[in-house]
Coordinates of C-alpha atoms in Angstrom, one line a residue:
X23 CA 116.9 -133.8 100.3
X24 CA 118.9 -132.0 103.0
X25 CA 117.0 -130.5 105.9
X26 CA 117.8 -127.0 107.0
X27 CA 116.6 -125.3 110.2
X28 CA 116.5 -121.6 109.7
X29 CA 116.3 -119.2 112.6
X30 CA 114.6 -116.0 111.4
X31 CA 113.1 -114.0 114.2
X32 CA 112.2 -111.3 111.6
X33 CA 110.5 -112.9 108.6
X34 CA 107.6 -111.3 106.7
X35 CA 106.6 -111.4 103.1
X36 CA 106.4 -108.1 101.1
X37 CA 108.5 -106.2 103.6
X38 CA 111.9 -104.6 103.5
X39 CA 114.8 -104.6 106.0
X40 CA 115.2 -107.6 108.4
X41 CA 111.7 -108.9 107.8
X42 CA 112.2 -109.1 104.1
X43 CA 115.7 -110.6 104.5
X44 CA 114.3 -113.5 106.7
X45 CA 111.5 -114.2 104.2
X46 CA 113.9 -114.1 101.2
X47 CA 116.3 -116.6 102.8
X48 CA 113.5 -119.0 103.8
X49 CA 111.8 -119.0 100.4
X50 CA 114.9 -118.9 98.2
X51 CA 116.5 -121.8 100.1
X52 CA 113.3 -123.9 99.8
X53 CA 113.3 -123.5 96.0
X54 CA 116.8 -125.1 95.8
X55 CA 116.3 -128.7 96.7
X56 CA 116.3 -128.1 100.4
X57 CA 113.6 -128.8 103.0
X58 CA 113.5 -125.6 105.0
X59 CA 112.0 -125.4 108.5
X60 CA 111.9 -121.8 109.5
X61 CA 111.5 -120.6 113.1
X62 CA 110.0 -117.1 113.4
X63 CA 107.7 -114.8 115.4
X64 CA 104.0 -115.3 115.3
X65 CA 103.5 -111.7 113.9
X66 CA 103.5 -112.8 110.2
X67 CA 101.4 -116.0 110.7
X68 CA 98.3 -114.8 108.8
X69 CA 100.3 -113.6 105.7
X70 CA 102.7 -116.5 105.7
X71 CA 100.1 -119.2 106.1
X72 CA 98.0 -117.7 103.3
X73 CA 101.0 -117.9 100.9
X74 CA 101.9 -121.4 102.0
X75 CA 98.3 -122.5 101.9
X76 CA 98.0 -121.5 98.3
X77 CA 100.7 -124.1 97.4
X78 CA 103.6 -121.7 97.1
X79 CA 107.0 -122.9 98.4
X80 CA 106.1 -126.6 99.1
X81 CA 109.5 -127.3 100.7
X82 CA 109.1 -124.5 103.3
X83 CA 107.6 -125.3 106.7
X84 CA 107.2 -122.4 109.1
X85 CA 107.1 -122.9 112.8
X86 CA 105.9 -120.0 115.0
X87 CA 107.6 -119.5 118.3
X88 CA 104.8 -118.6 120.8
X89 CA 105.7 -116.4 123.8
X90 CA 103.6 -115.4 126.8
X91 CA 101.6 -112.2 126.5
X92 CA 103.6 -110.5 129.2
X93 CA 106.8 -111.0 127.2
X94 CA 105.3 -109.7 124.0
X95 CA 104.4 -106.5 125.8
X96 CA 108.1 -105.8 126.2
X97 CA 108.8 -105.8 122.5
X98 CA 108.1 -102.1 121.8
X99 CA 108.7 -100.8 125.3
X100 CA 112.3 -99.5 124.8
X101 CA 115.5 -100.8 123.5
X102 CA 116.1 -102.9 126.6
X103 CA 112.6 -104.3 126.3
X104 CA 113.2 -105.2 122.6
X105 CA 116.4 -107.0 123.5
X106 CA 114.7 -108.9 126.3
X107 CA 112.0 -109.9 123.9
X108 CA 114.5 -111.1 121.3
X109 CA 116.6 -113.1 123.8
X110 CA 113.5 -114.7 125.4
X111 CA 112.4 -115.6 121.9
X112 CA 115.8 -117.1 121.1
X113 CA 115.6 -119.3 124.2
X114 CA 112.1 -120.4 123.4
X115 CA 113.1 -121.1 119.7
X116 CA 116.0 -123.2 120.9
X117 CA 113.7 -125.4 123.0
X118 CA 111.3 -125.8 120.1
X119 CA 114.2 -126.5 117.7
X120 CA 115.3 -129.4 119.9
X121 CA 111.8 -130.9 119.7
X122 CA 111.7 -130.5 116.0
X123 CA 115.1 -132.0 115.5
X124 CA 114.0 -135.2 117.2
X125 CA 111.3 -135.5 114.6
X126 CA 113.1 -134.2 111.5
X127 CA 116.9 -134.8 112.1
X128 CA 118.2 -131.5 110.6
X129 CA 121.4 -131.6 108.6
X130 CA 122.4 -128.1 109.5
X131 CA 121.2 -125.0 111.3
X132 CA 121.4 -121.4 109.9
X133 CA 120.7 -118.2 111.8
X134 CA 119.8 -115.2 109.6
X135 CA 117.7 -112.7 111.6
X136 CA 118.1 -110.6 113.6
X137 CA 121.5 -110.0 111.9
X138 CA 123.1 -108.7 115.1
X139 CA 126.3 -110.3 116.4
X140 CA 125.9 -109.1 120.0
X141 CA 122.3 -110.4 120.3
X142 CA 123.6 -113.7 118.9
X143 CA 121.7 -117.0 118.6
X144 CA 121.0 -119.9 120.9
X145 CA 121.0 -122.3 118.0
X146 CA 124.5 -123.4 118.8
X147 CA 123.0 -125.4 121.6
X148 CA 121.6 -127.9 119.1
X149 CA 125.2 -129.2 118.5
X150 CA 124.4 -129.4 114.8
X151 CA 126.5 -127.9 111.9
X152 CA 125.8 -124.3 112.6
X153 CA 126.1 -121.2 110.3
X154 CA 125.8 -117.8 112.0
X155 CA 125.1 -114.9 109.7
X156 CA 125.4 -112.7 107.9
X157 CA 125.5 -110.5 111.0
X158 CA 126.4 -106.9 111.7
X159 CA 126.4 -104.8 114.8
X160 CA 130.0 -103.7 115.1
X161 CA 129.3 -100.2 113.8
X162 CA 128.9 -97.2 116.2
X163 CA 127.5 -93.7 115.4
X164 CA 130.2 -91.0 115.6
X165 CA 129.9 -89.1 118.8
X166 CA 131.0 -85.8 117.2
X167 CA 127.7 -85.8 115.3
X168 CA 125.5 -86.8 118.1
X169 CA 123.4 -83.6 118.0
X170 CA 121.6 -85.0 114.9
X171 CA 120.0 -87.5 117.2
X172 CA 118.4 -84.8 119.2
X173 CA 116.7 -86.1 122.3
X174 CA 117.3 -89.7 121.1
X175 CA 121.1 -89.6 121.6
X176 CA 120.6 -91.1 125.1
X177 CA 118.9 -94.1 123.5
X178 CA 121.7 -94.5 121.0
X179 CA 124.2 -94.3 123.8
X180 CA 122.2 -96.9 125.7
X181 CA 122.2 -99.1 122.7
X182 CA 126.0 -99.0 122.6
X183 CA 126.3 -99.7 126.3
X184 CA 123.9 -102.6 126.2
X185 CA 125.7 -104.0 123.1
X186 CA 129.0 -103.9 124.9
X187 CA 127.5 -105.6 128.0
X188 CA 126.0 -108.3 125.8
X189 CA 129.4 -109.2 124.5
X190 CA 130.4 -110.3 128.0
X191 CA 127.1 -111.7 129.5
X192 CA 125.2 -113.1 126.5
X193 CA 126.3 -116.6 125.7
X194 CA 124.3 -116.4 122.5
X195 CA 127.0 -113.9 121.4
X196 CA 130.3 -115.4 122.4
X197 CA 129.3 -119.0 122.0
X198 CA 127.9 -118.4 118.5
X199 CA 130.9 -116.5 117.4
X200 CA 133.4 -119.0 119.0
X201 CA 131.7 -122.3 118.0
X202 CA 129.9 -121.6 114.6
X203 CA 131.1 -123.8 111.8
X204 CA 130.9 -120.8 109.6
X205 CA 130.8 -117.2 110.9
X206 CA 129.5 -114.7 108.3
X207 CA 129.7 -110.9 108.9
X208 CA 128.4 -108.1 106.7
X209 CA 130.9 -105.3 107.2
X210 CA 134.4 -104.5 108.4
X211 CA 133.3 -103.0 111.7
X212 CA 131.7 -106.3 112.7
X213 CA 134.7 -108.3 111.2
X214 CA 137.0 -106.5 113.6
X215 CA 134.8 -107.3 116.5
X216 CA 134.5 -111.0 115.6
X217 CA 138.2 -111.3 115.0
X218 CA 138.8 -110.6 118.7
X219 CA 137.1 -113.8 119.5
X220 CA 138.3 -115.8 116.5
X221 CA 141.7 -114.4 115.8
X222 CA 143.0 -117.6 114.1
X223 CA 139.9 -118.7 112.3
X224 CA 138.5 -117.6 108.9
X225 CA 135.5 -115.3 108.9
X226 CA 133.3 -115.0 105.8
X227 CA 132.1 -111.6 104.7
X228 CA 128.9 -111.3 102.8
X229 CA 126.9 -108.1 102.5
X230 CA 123.4 -108.6 104.0
X231 CA 121.7 -106.2 101.6
X232 CA 120.4 -107.5 98.3
X233 CA 117.9 -107.0 95.4
X234 CA 115.2 -109.1 94.0
X235 CA 115.3 -109.6 90.3
X236 CA 111.8 -108.2 90.1
X237 CA 113.1 -104.9 91.4
X238 CA 116.1 -104.7 89.2
X239 CA 115.6 -102.9 85.9
X240 CA 116.4 -104.9 82.8
X241 CA 118.4 -102.0 81.3
X242 CA 120.3 -99.1 82.8
X243 CA 118.1 -96.1 83.6
X244 CA 118.9 -93.0 81.5
X245 CA 119.3 -89.8 83.6
X246 CA 119.8 -87.1 81.0
X247 CA 121.4 -83.8 82.3
X248 CA 118.9 -81.0 83.0
X249 CA 119.1 -77.4 84.2
X250 CA 118.1 -78.7 87.7
X251 CA 120.0 -81.3 89.6
X252 CA 117.5 -83.7 91.2
X253 CA 118.6 -85.2 94.5
X254 CA 116.8 -88.1 96.2
X255 CA 116.7 -89.2 99.9
X256 CA 114.6 -92.2 100.9
X257 CA 114.1 -94.0 104.2
X258 CA 112.4 -94.0 107.6
X259 CA 112.8 -90.8 109.5
X260 CA 114.8 -92.2 112.3
X261 CA 117.4 -90.3 114.4
X262 CA 120.3 -92.3 113.1
X263 CA 119.4 -91.6 109.4
X264 CA 120.3 -87.9 110.0
X265 CA 118.0 -86.3 107.4
X266 CA 118.8 -82.9 109.1
X267 CA 122.4 -83.3 108.0
X268 CA 121.3 -83.7 104.3
X269 CA 119.0 -80.6 104.5
X270 CA 121.8 -78.6 106.3
X271 CA 124.3 -79.4 103.6
X272 CA 121.7 -78.4 100.9
X273 CA 121.5 -75.0 102.6
X274 CA 125.3 -74.6 102.0
X275 CA 125.1 -75.2 98.3
X276 CA 125.8 -72.3 96.0
X277 CA 122.5 -70.4 95.6
X278 CA 123.0 -69.9 91.9
X279 CA 122.8 -73.7 91.3
X280 CA 119.3 -75.0 90.4
X281 CA 118.7 -78.0 92.6
X282 CA 115.8 -79.9 94.1
X283 CA 115.9 -82.5 96.9
X284 CA 113.0 -85.0 97.0
X285 CA 112.5 -86.7 100.4
X286 CA 110.6 -90.0 100.3
X287 CA 109.6 -91.1 103.8
X288 CA 107.0 -90.1 106.3
X289 CA 107.3 -92.5 109.2
X290 CA 109.7 -92.3 112.2
X291 CA 110.4 -90.3 115.3
X292 CA 111.9 -87.3 113.4
X293 CA 109.0 -86.8 111.0
X294 CA 107.5 -83.9 112.9
X295 CA 110.9 -82.2 112.8
X296 CA 111.2 -82.1 109.0
X297 CA 109.3 -78.8 108.4
X298 CA 111.5 -77.2 111.0
X299 CA 114.7 -78.4 109.3
X300 CA 113.5 -77.0 106.0
X301 CA 112.6 -73.6 107.4
X302 CA 115.7 -73.3 109.7
X303 CA 118.1 -73.9 106.8
X304 CA 116.2 -71.8 104.4
X305 CA 115.7 -74.4 101.7
X306 CA 111.9 -74.1 101.2
X307 CA 112.3 -73.7 97.4
X308 CA 114.8 -76.6 97.2
X309 CA 112.9 -79.4 98.9
X310 CA 109.9 -81.6 97.9
X311 CA 108.8 -83.8 100.8
X312 CA 106.4 -86.4 99.5
X313 CA 106.0 -88.4 102.6
X314 CA 105.5 -92.2 102.8
X315 CA 105.0 -94.2 99.6
X316 CA 104.7 -97.9 98.8
X317 CA 107.8 -100.0 98.2
X318 CA 106.8 -100.3 94.5
X319 CA 106.0 -96.5 94.1
X320 CA 109.5 -95.5 95.2
X321 CA 110.8 -96.8 91.9
X322 CA 109.3 -93.8 90.1
X323 CA 111.5 -91.5 92.3
X324 CA 114.6 -93.4 91.5
X325 CA 113.8 -93.1 87.8
X326 CA 113.2 -89.4 88.0
X327 CA 116.3 -88.4 90.1
X328 CA 119.9 -87.7 89.2
X329 CA 121.8 -88.4 92.5
X330 CA 121.0 -90.4 95.6
X331 CA 121.9 -88.9 99.0
X332 CA 122.5 -91.1 102.1
X333 CA 123.8 -89.6 105.3
X334 CA 123.0 -92.3 107.9
X335 CA 125.2 -92.2 110.9
X336 CA 124.9 -95.9 111.7
X337 CA 124.0 -98.6 109.2
X338 CA 125.1 -102.2 108.7
X339 CA 124.7 -102.5 105.0
X340 CA 122.0 -100.2 103.6
X341 CA 119.5 -101.7 101.1
X342 CA 118.6 -98.2 99.7
X343 CA 122.1 -97.8 98.2
X344 CA 121.7 -101.0 96.1
X345 CA 118.2 -99.9 95.1
X346 CA 119.5 -96.5 94.0
X347 CA 122.4 -98.0 92.1
X348 CA 120.0 -100.5 90.4
X349 CA 118.4 -97.4 88.9
X350 CA 121.8 -96.0 87.8
X351 CA 122.0 -93.3 90.4
X352 CA 125.4 -92.1 91.7
X353 CA 125.6 -91.8 95.4
X354 CA 126.8 -89.1 97.8
X355 CA 127.3 -90.6 101.3
X356 CA 129.5 -90.6 104.4
X357 CA 132.7 -92.7 104.7
X358 CA 131.1 -94.8 107.4
X359 CA 130.2 -98.4 108.0
X360 CA 128.4 -100.4 105.3
X361 CA 127.9 -97.5 103.0
X362 CA 131.6 -96.9 102.8
X363 CA 132.0 -100.5 101.5
X364 CA 129.1 -100.5 99.0
X365 CA 130.0 -97.1 97.5
X366 CA 133.5 -96.8 96.0
X367 CA 135.0 -94.0 94.0
X368 CA 133.6 -95.4 90.7
X369 CA 130.0 -95.4 92.1
X370 CA 129.8 -92.1 94.0
X371 CA 131.4 -89.7 96.5
X372 CA 132.2 -90.5 100.1
X373 CA 132.7 -87.7 102.6
X374 CA 135.1 -88.2 105.5
X375 CA 133.7 -87.7 109.0
X376 CA 135.9 -85.4 111.1
X377 CA 133.6 -82.8 112.6
X378 CA 130.2 -81.2 111.8
X379 CA 131.4 -78.2 110.0
X380 CA 133.7 -80.2 107.7
X381 CA 131.1 -82.8 107.0
X382 CA 128.4 -80.2 106.1
X383 CA 130.9 -78.3 103.9
X384 CA 132.1 -81.4 102.1
X385 CA 128.6 -82.7 101.4
X386 CA 127.7 -79.3 99.9
X387 CA 130.8 -79.4 97.7
X388 CA 129.9 -83.0 96.6
X389 CA 126.5 -81.7 95.4
X390 CA 128.1 -78.9 93.5
X391 CA 130.6 -81.4 91.9
X392 CA 127.7 -83.6 90.8
X393 CA 126.0 -80.6 89.2
X394 CA 129.2 -79.5 87.4
X395 CA 130.1 -82.9 86.1
X396 CA 127.1 -84.6 84.4
X397 CA 129.2 -86.9 82.3
X398 CA 131.2 -88.2 85.3
X399 CA 128.0 -88.7 87.4
X400 CA 126.3 -90.6 84.6
X401 CA 129.4 -92.9 84.4
X402 CA 129.1 -93.4 88.2
X403 CA 125.5 -94.4 87.7
X404 CA 126.4 -96.9 85.0
X405 CA 129.1 -98.4 87.3
X406 CA 126.5 -98.6 90.1
X407 CA 124.0 -100.4 87.8
X408 CA 126.7 -103.0 86.9
X409 CA 127.5 -103.5 90.6
X410 CA 123.8 -103.9 91.5
X411 CA 123.6 -106.7 89.0
X412 CA 126.0 -108.7 91.2
X413 CA 124.0 -108.1 94.4
X414 CA 120.8 -110.1 93.5
X415 CA 119.5 -112.1 96.5
X416 CA 119.4 -115.4 94.5
X417 CA 123.1 -115.0 93.8
X418 CA 124.0 -114.3 97.4
X419 CA 122.0 -117.2 98.8
X420 CA 123.5 -119.5 96.2
X421 CA 126.8 -118.8 97.9
X422 CA 125.4 -120.6 100.9
X423 CA 123.8 -123.4 98.9
X424 CA 126.8 -124.1 96.6
X425 CA 129.7 -123.3 98.8
X426 CA 129.1 -122.8 102.5
X427 CA 126.5 -125.5 103.2
X428 CA 128.5 -128.2 101.3
X429 CA 131.7 -127.2 103.1
X430 CA 130.1 -127.4 106.5
X431 CA 128.4 -130.7 105.8
X432 CA 131.6 -132.1 104.3
X433 CA 133.5 -131.1 107.4
X434 CA 130.9 -132.7 109.6
X435 CA 130.8 -136.0 107.6
X436 CA 134.6 -136.2 107.6
X437 CA 134.7 -135.7 111.4
X438 CA 131.9 -138.4 111.8
X439 CA 133.8 -140.9 109.7
X440 CA 137.0 -140.2 111.6
X441 CA 135.3 -140.6 115.0
X442 CA 133.8 -144.0 113.9
X443 CA 137.2 -145.1 112.7
X444 CA 138.7 -144.3 116.1
X445 CA 136.0 -146.2 117.9
X446 CA 136.7 -149.3 115.7
X447 CA 140.4 -149.1 116.4
X448 CA 139.8 -148.7 120.1
X449 CA 137.6 -151.8 120.1

């Protein structure tokens, strides 16, 4: 049985986003004739140990990278503190990985979270067959829409500046990109960034969003036309998610059209601003803000809606889009970053980003189009459902198991045999 060392800073069961991604990779790989040793933060130790202690995932061994208390205090301080915490963790994880390798002799090393190309990974230092990704990070929020960040634009600007600096001073970035046996990126923005360092080498592209089979409906969801068009927006109320842009566009929709926007989400820096948005744009009778709901409860809202709305200004590869398409919802979104790749013309409408007035107007016209074309929007929902079937986590991870891992190991074994042969001839 091959032994894989998995670097997953973020790894928590029953979570979404990066935490869920790390856990999904660790568990799925371990169920496919691989002995997986996962390096992660100590945050999820109680939940993970309980699951492993109950006998689940016998081929998964989790190693918690412990950091000094003073380092942990930096984690939620600000974006620089978070980056410092991550890089310190990476360095500590690398030292622990060297100790573990002496005992277990890993066949390959795979970095999965954080999925940031600039933050990189120090796992290249093990000098083992190394897979880096999928990673994103090449995307930037459009400056001409910076007002939607409010007071947090300075933080977004700082993120971009620090990310640029890290490309030059963080060896975890340029060494991982330059030396990885397989570099896997998740969107075109990151591909272009990686290509600057690896202009002559192949770079794999695999979207880092996926669905569990348990979440995916067995049959397409029927969304029968009604007199009211039901829009859905879900997510954390973060500045970059630009909920205000959605509400602003709603205010520009023809008043004669019966429409209702449901907002699912109650956590995030912009939560206290939501009532002000609703009042300012005069859409009190067109918005239903339900607040935070559980991951399972959100399914009900997918089932009861007609169109999914997504106006994030910076996203690597949004999970919500796949979830919406799994429930046969057409999507209205911006022609930016990962959403521009997941949503094509058969699955929804993408609005170009030129300036604020144009974006708001085009989003409003997209809503009106969805209202006036029920047959076409249901066809888009069907196409989305069929696409979602191809984006199941097990299928994505099998690409690593069946294609990428064997190719990397075969390359290493060939090199090893060649080296031994040269030594014999020299002797």
